[in-house]
Amino acid sequence: MPFIPHTPDDVDQMLKTLGVSRVDELFDEIPPALKIRELPASVPDALSEQAVTRLMRERAHGDAPGLCFLGAGAYDHFIPAAVWEIVTRGEFYSAYTPYQAEASQGTLQVIYEFQTMMAALTGLEVSNASLYDGASALAEAILMACRIQNQKGGGSAVLLPEALHPAYRRVVETVLEPQLIETETVPYDRKSGLLEPAWLEARLAHGGAGVLVLAQPNFFGLLDRVDTWTDHAHRLGMIVIALVNPTSLAILNPPGTWGDSGADIACGEGQPLGVPLSSGGPYFGFLTGRKSLVRQMPGRIVGRTRDRDGRPGFTLTLQAREQHIRRARAMSNICTNQGLLVTAATLYLSLLGPTGLARVARACHAQTRLLVESLTTLPGIRPCFPGTPFFHECPLVMDQPVRPFLEALSDQGLLGGYDLGSFSPELSKAWLPCVTEARSPEDIASYRSHLEALLESARQAPVRNPTPTH
Amino acid sequence: MTALIFEHSRPGRRAAGLAPEVEETIDDLPAVLLRTRAPFLPEVSELEVVRHYTRLSQQNFSIDTHFYPLGSCTMKYNPRAANRLAMLAGFLDAHPLAPARTRQGFLSCVFELQEMLKAATGMQAVVLNPMAGAQGEFAGMAMIRRYHRARGDEARSEVLVPDAAHGTNPASAVMSGFRVREIPTDRDGDVDMQALRAAVGPKTAGIMLTNPSTLGVFERRILEIAEVVHQAGGLLYYDGANLNAILGRVRPGDMQFDVLHLNLHKTFSTPHGGGGPGAAALGVGPRLEPYLPVPFVVRDAAGHLSWAEEDSRPETIGRLSAFMGNGGVLLRAYIYARLLGRSGMRRVSEYATLNANYLARRLEAAGFELAYPRRRASHECIVTLKREARELGVTAMDFAKRLLDYGMHAPTTYFPLLVPECLLIEPTETESPETLDAFVEAMTRIREEAGRDPDKVRQAPWTTPVRRLDDVRAARELDLVWRQEGGPDPV
């Protein structure tokens, strides 16, 4: 029997101890009408480990991932082998939340080191032990900012950029809706792709806004004047939330030093730091902030303290914020962090160090620039927002709808980027490619030649109609 | 404490061989956007990293190394096959936005898991997008809110939660826009029906229940509760934290629940990972089906699998994650479910219940007091150490810490809140009777020690990497981020 150690003798002895003749008798408090004899046949019979292995290999084999120039919130970086060799050690893999601190110093110290690294990357003073993913981290950051504004009687409106990941927007709306918190959208400037300055200035002058979310890079991969907007928002008593890409922070000005006083909270998707794409999860979200705001922070937090012999050690702290203590009055219902992924990120950042991470970030940028330069030599292709600085994604536009081309590329095993037509119909000729350090210059050349061939055949005969996307 | 990774750092030291092999220039980026000082990250060799984190791992108790009877957490063996097969390249390297037609293998696993869990829970539809149990609770309660509002029934602002419930239940209800009203439990661990009848009314949006409850007993009057709440116009939420006790034997749908979540990291044995990642299944009956969060996998007439998104689900409460939940965790749950099969699932509850009742009976025979001695245990049992606390001056926490010296992780302590000095003990089906006997032996010896030399127990643990930690100091003198003494600002 899979995973059950009991021999028939064991069972007999145990039943004797219990004074019952069959295990079924142990369920005699359950109303008989509720009991079923067996599950429906739609639950299949058991497979051996060998048979399951065959099945999963077949399925994985059919899902050839393809050459990935797709980003849009999940990034294909190289992950050193040591990361997951260590992460999947049973002592990390099969431990639980470190409630018994003395028996969990490994996990707790990893989290403390992680908190230190995330604080350093974002340039802020404190970090939590992670949240579910980047989108839920943004939602929790907004709830946190609203609690702070609520406490000090500040403005209540939340300003979200239009050039925000569409799924992040939907997660934020899902979480904020029951709290009756309203959001407003700051449009992007159709020329630069950045926050529309006139609109935002007028909105800020109008008053009543409490929270400003600055995405750097924004969903288009573009880099904004975050210093100016941070200072402007702070003059009006607003809380500034920085939504950032952690790889980019090896080279970009970190949120803690934006403008004169820095963003108040930073958050984002941690996946680029050693977590495989893995069909969308598990990833982790990070959340850092000013020390003065820590008591409004959601999620687990690890602190260093001393044991009864005076030696340093680690424990979960500030638990009075959390659901298992505060119940209905907790900061959040969150009951876990993403421990294993945080372990991966801590290993990844240790292996790369400040120099390695900066090299990865620079390589991503340089290769994206190379792709942009290379593809824009093709007829009809140009940057969507020429002249605007970008990190490792950059919107391009062609003179016809892009979706059939992206589908044809995918048929050839190449994921060419995110179809911006699904972001907004006005961008149906635009797409968002991404290049990381994991692609080679030959991969970029291959992208160009595939697209060139498709453009050529489209000139001779229109590309087939778009099939429905799935 | 092991030295921090930062303390191994030496300027200029590198883990070689990990640098990118391509051009790295950023001379086109405006200087104002750039960082002026490198982030404070360690500079260490690859061996130092591997050795450091291997050592840290050895400072953990885990299922793979220790008996881990943490009540309500279902710390069962996590099959290695599930991990290895979920990490096959075809799954691991797949971008979440890759077209569904190139992901039929992965989608078939998710779809089949949805179908199996429908059958195992008796619900009309199951989706797998919540990234943890608490997110499933939030989504379920948000759906209940949406349901009442869609009917113009906006007065339903109150959610009933038994006093023994997990803390996430009231917290999730509040996050979903409700007020919480607590319902007391009677002497034998069932919901107090008189209090329930008095509490329900036109404000009742629903009730959140765990069955078997967190008291380690089956709620016997569940059908009566369902009737009372439904007649008052409320809906029933099932917290599946304890499904391990009844898998393959009793289905929440048959108990008249309208919505539920299951913790796949409990019943379906995906790893707890030191506190995550989790994953939850969210199941609904017909009334809430339109409001399910997206995305989830659907199959068309031709057998083609795709993601149902907002365009085809206009009444959805929305999204919970940037992509499609914790896919890698779902694969592990799927593999486990295939290894168990139909009869294996039923065996889970059979042996989990056998183990818990055996442990309860043996502890009772050894002179420990059960919180609910007149009841069958479910898959877990509660011992109250109030007599030991009174007579010997050692608390449940002291027992918990001393168990660590005996090489066993402590059970859950001081939960549920209404049982004084309690240990909530969940052995799971994957432990042998010898392990259970060893636990009873350890408990018995600790009680003897407490009579003879109480400080040995009060000051435990003695053998762990650190002794008992000062939590008050941790909260008062916050040290959350390392800073080298006299060193530069880490920022």
Short mmCIF file of C-alpha atoms in Angstrom, two decimals, chain B residues 201 236 357 363 386 411:
data_model
loop_
_atom_site.label_atom_id
_atom_site.label_comp_id
_atom_site.label_asym_id
_atom_site.label_seq_id
_atom_site.Cartn_x
_atom_site.Cartn_y
_atom_site.Cartn_z
CA GLY B 201 -31.09 35.51 10.81
CA LEU B 236 -21.96 26.85 4.25
CA ASN B 357 -7.24 6.78 17.84
CA LEU B 363 -1.84 8.32 25.84
CA LYS B 386 -3.80 21.23 32.80
CA PRO B 411 2.51 18.85 18.33
#
